[in-house]
Tab-separated table of C-alpha atoms in Angstrom:
chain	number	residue	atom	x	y	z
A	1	UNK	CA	-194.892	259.584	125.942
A	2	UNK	CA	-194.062	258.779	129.373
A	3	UNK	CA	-195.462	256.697	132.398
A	4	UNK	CA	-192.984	257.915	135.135
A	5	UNK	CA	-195.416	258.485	137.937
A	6	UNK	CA	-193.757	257.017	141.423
A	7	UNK	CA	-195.723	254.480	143.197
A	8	UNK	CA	-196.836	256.424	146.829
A	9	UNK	CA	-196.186	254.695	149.936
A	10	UNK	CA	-197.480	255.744	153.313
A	11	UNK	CA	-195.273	254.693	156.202
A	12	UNK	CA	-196.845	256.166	159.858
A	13	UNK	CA	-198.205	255.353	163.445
A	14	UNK	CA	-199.604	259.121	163.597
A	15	UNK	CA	-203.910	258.650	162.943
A	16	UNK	CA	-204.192	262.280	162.357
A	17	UNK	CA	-201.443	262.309	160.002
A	18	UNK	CA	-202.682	259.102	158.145
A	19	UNK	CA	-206.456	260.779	157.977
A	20	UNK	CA	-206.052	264.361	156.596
A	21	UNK	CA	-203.806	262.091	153.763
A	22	UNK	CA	-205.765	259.431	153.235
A	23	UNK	CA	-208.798	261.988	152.383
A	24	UNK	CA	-206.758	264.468	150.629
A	25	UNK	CA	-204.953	261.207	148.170
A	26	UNK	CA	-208.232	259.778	147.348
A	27	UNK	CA	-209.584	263.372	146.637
A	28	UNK	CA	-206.874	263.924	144.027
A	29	UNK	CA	-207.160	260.287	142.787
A	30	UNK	CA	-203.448	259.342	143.743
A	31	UNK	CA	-203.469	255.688	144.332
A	32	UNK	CA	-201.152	254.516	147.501
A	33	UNK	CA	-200.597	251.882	149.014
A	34	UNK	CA	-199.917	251.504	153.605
A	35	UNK	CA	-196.507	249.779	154.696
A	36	UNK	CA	-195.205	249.091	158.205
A	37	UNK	CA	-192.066	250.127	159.961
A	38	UNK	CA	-191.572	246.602	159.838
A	39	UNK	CA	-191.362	246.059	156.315
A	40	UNK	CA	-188.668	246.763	154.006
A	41	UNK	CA	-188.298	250.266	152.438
A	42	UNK	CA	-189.611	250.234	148.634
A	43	UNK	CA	-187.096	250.980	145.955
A	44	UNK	CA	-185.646	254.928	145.450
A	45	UNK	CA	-188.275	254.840	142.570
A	46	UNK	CA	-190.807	255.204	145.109
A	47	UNK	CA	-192.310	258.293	147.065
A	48	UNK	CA	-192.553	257.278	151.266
A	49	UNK	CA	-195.224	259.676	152.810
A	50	UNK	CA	-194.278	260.347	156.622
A	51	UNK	CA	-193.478	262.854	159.805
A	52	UNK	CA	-190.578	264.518	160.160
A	53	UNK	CA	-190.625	262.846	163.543
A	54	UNK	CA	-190.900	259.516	162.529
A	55	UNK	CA	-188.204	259.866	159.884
A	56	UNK	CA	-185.904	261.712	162.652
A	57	UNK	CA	-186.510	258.766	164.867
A	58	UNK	CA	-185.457	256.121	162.529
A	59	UNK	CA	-182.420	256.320	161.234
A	60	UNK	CA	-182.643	253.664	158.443
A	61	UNK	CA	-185.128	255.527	157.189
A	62	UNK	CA	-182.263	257.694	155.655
A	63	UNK	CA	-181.064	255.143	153.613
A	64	UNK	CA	-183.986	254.265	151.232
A	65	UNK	CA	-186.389	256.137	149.024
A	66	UNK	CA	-187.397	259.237	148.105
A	67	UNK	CA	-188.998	261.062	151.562
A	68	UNK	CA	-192.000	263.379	151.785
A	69	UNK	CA	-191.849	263.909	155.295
A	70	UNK	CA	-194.254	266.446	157.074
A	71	UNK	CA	-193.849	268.629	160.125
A	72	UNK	CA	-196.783	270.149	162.133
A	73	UNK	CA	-195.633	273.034	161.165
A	74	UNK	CA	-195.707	273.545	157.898
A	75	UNK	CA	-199.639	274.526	156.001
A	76	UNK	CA	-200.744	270.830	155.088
A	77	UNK	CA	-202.448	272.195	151.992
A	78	UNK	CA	-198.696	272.908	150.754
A	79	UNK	CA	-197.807	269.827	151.932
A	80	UNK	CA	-200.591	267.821	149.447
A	81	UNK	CA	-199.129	270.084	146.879
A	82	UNK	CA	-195.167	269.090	147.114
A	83	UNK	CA	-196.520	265.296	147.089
A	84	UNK	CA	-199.243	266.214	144.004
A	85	UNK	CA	-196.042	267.553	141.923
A	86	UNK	CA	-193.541	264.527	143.029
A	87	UNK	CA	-196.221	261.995	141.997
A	88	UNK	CA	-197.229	263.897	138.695
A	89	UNK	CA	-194.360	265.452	137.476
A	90	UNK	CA	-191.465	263.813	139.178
A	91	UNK	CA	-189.450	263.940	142.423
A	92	UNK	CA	-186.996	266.768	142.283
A	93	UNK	CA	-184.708	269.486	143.979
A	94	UNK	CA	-185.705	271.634	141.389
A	95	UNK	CA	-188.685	272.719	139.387
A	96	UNK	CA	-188.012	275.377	136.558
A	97	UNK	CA	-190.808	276.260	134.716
A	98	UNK	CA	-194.546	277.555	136.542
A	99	UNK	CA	-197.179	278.039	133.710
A	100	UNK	CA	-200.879	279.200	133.712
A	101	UNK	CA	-203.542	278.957	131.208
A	102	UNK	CA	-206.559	280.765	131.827
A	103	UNK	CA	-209.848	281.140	129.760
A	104	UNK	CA	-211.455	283.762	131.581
A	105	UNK	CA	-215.351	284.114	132.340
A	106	UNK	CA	-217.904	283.936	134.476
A	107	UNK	CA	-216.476	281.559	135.690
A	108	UNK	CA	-213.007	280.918	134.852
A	109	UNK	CA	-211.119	277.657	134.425
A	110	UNK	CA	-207.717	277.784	135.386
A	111	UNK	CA	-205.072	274.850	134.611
A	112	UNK	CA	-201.582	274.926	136.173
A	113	UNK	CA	-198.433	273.437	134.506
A	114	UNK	CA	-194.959	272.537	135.975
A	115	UNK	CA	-192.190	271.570	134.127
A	116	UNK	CA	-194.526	271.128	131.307
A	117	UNK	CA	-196.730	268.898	132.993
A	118	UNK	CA	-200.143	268.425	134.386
A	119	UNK	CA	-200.351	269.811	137.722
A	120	UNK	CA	-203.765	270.645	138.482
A	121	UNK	CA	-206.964	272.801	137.716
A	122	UNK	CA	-209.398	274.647	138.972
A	123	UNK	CA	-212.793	276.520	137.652
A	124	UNK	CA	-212.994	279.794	139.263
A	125	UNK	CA	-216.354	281.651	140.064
A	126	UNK	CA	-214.464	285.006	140.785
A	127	UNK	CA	-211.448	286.688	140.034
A	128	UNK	CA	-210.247	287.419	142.789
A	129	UNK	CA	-210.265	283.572	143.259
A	130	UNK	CA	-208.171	283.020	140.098
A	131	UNK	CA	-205.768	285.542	141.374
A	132	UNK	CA	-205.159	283.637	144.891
A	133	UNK	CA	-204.725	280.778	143.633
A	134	UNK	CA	-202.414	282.110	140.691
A	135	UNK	CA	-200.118	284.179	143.813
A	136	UNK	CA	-200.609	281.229	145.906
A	137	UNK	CA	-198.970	278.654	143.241
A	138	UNK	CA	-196.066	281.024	142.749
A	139	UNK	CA	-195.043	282.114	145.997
A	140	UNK	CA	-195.149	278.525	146.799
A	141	UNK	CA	-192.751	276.800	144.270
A	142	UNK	CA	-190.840	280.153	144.340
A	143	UNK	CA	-190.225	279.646	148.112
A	144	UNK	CA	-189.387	276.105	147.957
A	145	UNK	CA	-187.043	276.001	144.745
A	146	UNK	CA	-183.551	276.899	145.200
A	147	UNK	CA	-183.437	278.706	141.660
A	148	UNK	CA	-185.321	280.976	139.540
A	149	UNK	CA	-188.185	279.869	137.936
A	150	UNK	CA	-189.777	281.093	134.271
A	151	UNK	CA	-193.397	282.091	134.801
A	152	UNK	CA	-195.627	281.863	130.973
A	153	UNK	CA	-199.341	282.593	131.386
A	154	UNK	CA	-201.547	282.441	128.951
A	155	UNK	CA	-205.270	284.077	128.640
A	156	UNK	CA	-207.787	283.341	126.399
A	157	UNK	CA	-209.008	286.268	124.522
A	158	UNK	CA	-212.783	285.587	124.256
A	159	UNK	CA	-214.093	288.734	126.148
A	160	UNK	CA	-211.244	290.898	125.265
A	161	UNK	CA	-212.156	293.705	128.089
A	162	UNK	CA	-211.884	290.863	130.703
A	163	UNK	CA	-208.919	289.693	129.857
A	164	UNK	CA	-207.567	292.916	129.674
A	165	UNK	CA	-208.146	293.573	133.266
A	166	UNK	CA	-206.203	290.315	134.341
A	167	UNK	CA	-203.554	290.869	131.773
A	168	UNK	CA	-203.191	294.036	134.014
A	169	UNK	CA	-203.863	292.901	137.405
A	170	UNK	CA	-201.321	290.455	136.592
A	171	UNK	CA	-198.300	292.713	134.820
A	172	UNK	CA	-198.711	294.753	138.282
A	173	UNK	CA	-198.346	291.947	140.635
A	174	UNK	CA	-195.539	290.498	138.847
A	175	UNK	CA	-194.136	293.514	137.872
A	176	UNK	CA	-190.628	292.901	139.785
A	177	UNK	CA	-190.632	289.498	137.540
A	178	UNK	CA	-187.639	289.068	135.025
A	179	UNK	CA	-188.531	285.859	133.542
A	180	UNK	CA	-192.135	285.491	132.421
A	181	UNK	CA	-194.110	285.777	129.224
A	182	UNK	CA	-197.885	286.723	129.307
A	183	UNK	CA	-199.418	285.359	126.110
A	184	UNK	CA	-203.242	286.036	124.311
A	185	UNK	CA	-204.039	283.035	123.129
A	186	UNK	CA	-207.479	282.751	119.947
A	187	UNK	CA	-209.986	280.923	121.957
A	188	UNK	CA	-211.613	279.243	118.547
A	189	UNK	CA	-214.187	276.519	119.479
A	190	UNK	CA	-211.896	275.567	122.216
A	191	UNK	CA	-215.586	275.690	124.403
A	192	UNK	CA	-216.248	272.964	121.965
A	193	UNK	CA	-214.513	270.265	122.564
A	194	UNK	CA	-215.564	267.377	125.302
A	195	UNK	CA	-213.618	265.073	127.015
A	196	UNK	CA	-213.950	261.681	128.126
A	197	UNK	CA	-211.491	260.384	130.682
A	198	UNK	CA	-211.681	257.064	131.707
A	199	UNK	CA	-209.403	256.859	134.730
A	200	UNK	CA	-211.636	257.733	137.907
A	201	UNK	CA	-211.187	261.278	139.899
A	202	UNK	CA	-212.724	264.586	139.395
A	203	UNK	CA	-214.625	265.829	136.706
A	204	UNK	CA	-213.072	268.215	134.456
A	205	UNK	CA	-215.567	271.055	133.708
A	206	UNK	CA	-216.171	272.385	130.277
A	207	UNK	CA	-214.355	275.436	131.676
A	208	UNK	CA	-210.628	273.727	132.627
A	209	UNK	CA	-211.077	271.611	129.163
A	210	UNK	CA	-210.964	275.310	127.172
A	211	UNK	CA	-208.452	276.397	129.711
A	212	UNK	CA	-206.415	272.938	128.675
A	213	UNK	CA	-207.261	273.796	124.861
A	214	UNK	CA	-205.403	277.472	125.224
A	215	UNK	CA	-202.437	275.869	126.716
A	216	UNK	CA	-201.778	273.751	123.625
A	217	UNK	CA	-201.722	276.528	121.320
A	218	UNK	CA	-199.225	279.270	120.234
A	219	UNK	CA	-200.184	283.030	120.952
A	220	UNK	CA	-199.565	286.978	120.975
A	221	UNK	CA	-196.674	287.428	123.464
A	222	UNK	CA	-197.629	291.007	125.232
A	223	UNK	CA	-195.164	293.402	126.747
A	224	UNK	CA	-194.660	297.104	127.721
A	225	UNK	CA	-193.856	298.090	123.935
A	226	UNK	CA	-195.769	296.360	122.034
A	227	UNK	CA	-199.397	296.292	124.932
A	228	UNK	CA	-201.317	299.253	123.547
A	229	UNK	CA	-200.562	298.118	120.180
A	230	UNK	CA	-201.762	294.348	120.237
A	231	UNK	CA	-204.914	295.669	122.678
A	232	UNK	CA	-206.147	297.916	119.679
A	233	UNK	CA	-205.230	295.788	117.179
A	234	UNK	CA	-207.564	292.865	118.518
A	235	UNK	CA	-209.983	294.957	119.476
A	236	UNK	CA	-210.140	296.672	115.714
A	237	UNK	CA	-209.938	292.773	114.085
A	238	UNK	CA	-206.461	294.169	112.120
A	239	UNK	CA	-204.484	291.862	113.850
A	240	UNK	CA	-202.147	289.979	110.856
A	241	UNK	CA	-201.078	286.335	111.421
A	242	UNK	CA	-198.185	286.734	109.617
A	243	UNK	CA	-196.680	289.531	111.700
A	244	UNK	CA	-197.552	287.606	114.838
A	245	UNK	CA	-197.241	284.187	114.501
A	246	UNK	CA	-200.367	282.743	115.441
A	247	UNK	CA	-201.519	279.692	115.667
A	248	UNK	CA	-205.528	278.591	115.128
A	249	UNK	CA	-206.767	274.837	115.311
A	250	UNK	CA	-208.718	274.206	112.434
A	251	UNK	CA	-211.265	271.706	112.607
A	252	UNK	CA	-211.160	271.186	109.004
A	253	UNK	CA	-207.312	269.615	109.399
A	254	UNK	CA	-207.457	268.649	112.961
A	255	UNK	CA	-210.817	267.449	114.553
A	256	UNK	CA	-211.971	267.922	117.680
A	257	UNK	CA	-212.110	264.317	118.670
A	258	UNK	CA	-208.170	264.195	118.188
A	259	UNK	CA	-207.662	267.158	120.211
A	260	UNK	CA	-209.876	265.395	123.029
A	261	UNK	CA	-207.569	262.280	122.778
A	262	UNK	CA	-204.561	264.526	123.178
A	263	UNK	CA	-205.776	266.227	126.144
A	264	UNK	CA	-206.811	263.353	127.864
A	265	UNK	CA	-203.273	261.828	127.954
A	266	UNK	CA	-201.207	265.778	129.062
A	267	UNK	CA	-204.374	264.962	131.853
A	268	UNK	CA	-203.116	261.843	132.419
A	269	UNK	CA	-199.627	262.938	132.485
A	270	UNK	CA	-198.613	260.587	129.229
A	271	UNK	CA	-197.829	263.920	127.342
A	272	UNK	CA	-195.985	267.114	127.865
A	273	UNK	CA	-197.003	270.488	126.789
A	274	UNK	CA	-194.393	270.899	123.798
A	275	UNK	CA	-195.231	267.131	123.366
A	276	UNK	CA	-198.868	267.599	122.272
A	277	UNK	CA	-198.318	271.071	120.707
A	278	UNK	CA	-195.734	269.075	118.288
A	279	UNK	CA	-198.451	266.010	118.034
A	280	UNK	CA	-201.202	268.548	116.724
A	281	UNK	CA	-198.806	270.399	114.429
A	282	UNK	CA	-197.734	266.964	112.985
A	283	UNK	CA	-201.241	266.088	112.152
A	284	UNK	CA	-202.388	269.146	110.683
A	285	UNK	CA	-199.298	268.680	108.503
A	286	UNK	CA	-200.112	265.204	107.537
A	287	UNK	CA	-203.272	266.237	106.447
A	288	UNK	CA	-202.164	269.145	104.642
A	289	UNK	CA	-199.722	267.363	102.549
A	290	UNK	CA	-203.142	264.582	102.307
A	291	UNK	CA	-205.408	267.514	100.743
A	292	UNK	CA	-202.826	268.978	98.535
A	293	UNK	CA	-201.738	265.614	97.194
């Protein structure tokens, strides 16, 4: 577990500047706190929210912190998004790893990982919705990150026809990609399972928490050899565990309480991906070993 989050600082005389933040901050539930030029830079721990002009303009600035500064004209949605990922995941040069979980539907919920980490989620009402914003969170960390980045995205496989479709809407628009894995992931009672976070923000809707369950489990890689095969194999209920790997939460070893536990803390960005995966496998083989004892 971890509790690395930076404490946010805003530091500007600009009112517009200080209102679109202040709304979009509280929106997201980031807690920050105002300083003057005045006052002494926090430590480099920290995250300073500013202009570009108003760092250019004082040079001390420089010396101090970690910077977020923001130019007029740059898309201030992208903006909230580099300071979103510095706060939750960490301030770097570098993020390598982009992944998606997706349990598609009528509406479908959508949660986005970097580096392993909670980054955000969304419950989309159409697909071509889930698409932007799946294009829009690539191009976006592809265009700011000096190196490649691996792209894993992971569908549930509850209405198998539908995620067919955006298995292959998504193999064509990322076609040109050399490092990404597109995983089918058992969607068993992951609809099931309620959360109850006690931190204030956003609601989580029953669609992002079975979004959240698929990203904790193992699944069916698919690629151009093996598509067809896995497809029919689903579809036709011959599919062999063995021969694939998969991974189901039981609720007979694991309950659905202690899933909602874990999830709550990846949420509040106490536990990675691989970190909760390895928690749930540990407990399901406590309670193995309990039964057969």
């Amino acid at each position: 577990m971890r509790d690395i989050r930076n404490k946010i600082y805003v530091l500007t005389e600009n009112l517009s500047f200080f209102y679109r933040l202040n709304k979009e901050l509280n929106r997201f539930n980031i807690p920050f706190k105002i300083i003057s030029v005045s006052k002494k830079i926090p430590s480099i721990s920290s995250l300073i929210l500013t202009t570009l002009e108003e760092f250019n303009n004082r040079e001390y600035f420089q010396q101090n912190g970690n910077f977020i500064t923001y130019s007029g004209e740059e898309s201030f949605e992208e903006y909230i998004l580099k300071v979103i990922a510095a706060y939750r995941i960490g301030y770097k040069d570098h993020y390598s790893e982009l992944t998606f979980s997706i349990d598609p539907g009528n509406r479908s919920g959508l949660v986005v990982f970097l580096d392993d980490y909670y980054l955000m989620s969304h419950c989309c009402f159409e697909t071509r919705d889930l698409i932007k914003k799946i294009k829009n969170y690539t191009q976006y960390f592809k265009r700011t990150n000096p190196e490649p980045m691996k792209l894993t995205l992971k569908f549930g496989r509850g209405v198998l026809s539908l995620t067919r479709d955006l298995v292959d809407i998504i193999s064509t628009i990322f076609r040109d990609e050399k490092d990404i894995s597109i995983l089918l992931i058992d969607e068993f009672k992951s609809s099931k399972i309620k959360i109850n976070n006690k931190k204030k923000g956003r609601k989580i809707s029953k669609d992002e928490v079975s979004a959240l369950v698929l990203a904790l489990r193992d699944g069916i890689e698919v690629t151009q050899s093996n598509y067809h095969l896995i497809f029919n194999q689903i579809k036709s209920r011959t599919l062999i565990k063995e021969d694939f790997k998969k991974e189901k939460l039981d609720e007979k070893v694991i309950s659905l309480e202690e899933i909602a536990d874990i999830i709550v803390k990846v949420l509040n960005g106490e536990l990675s991906l691989k970190e909760s995966s390895s928690m749930i496998k540990e407990i399901q083989m406590n309670k193995n070993n309990i039964v057969k004892g």
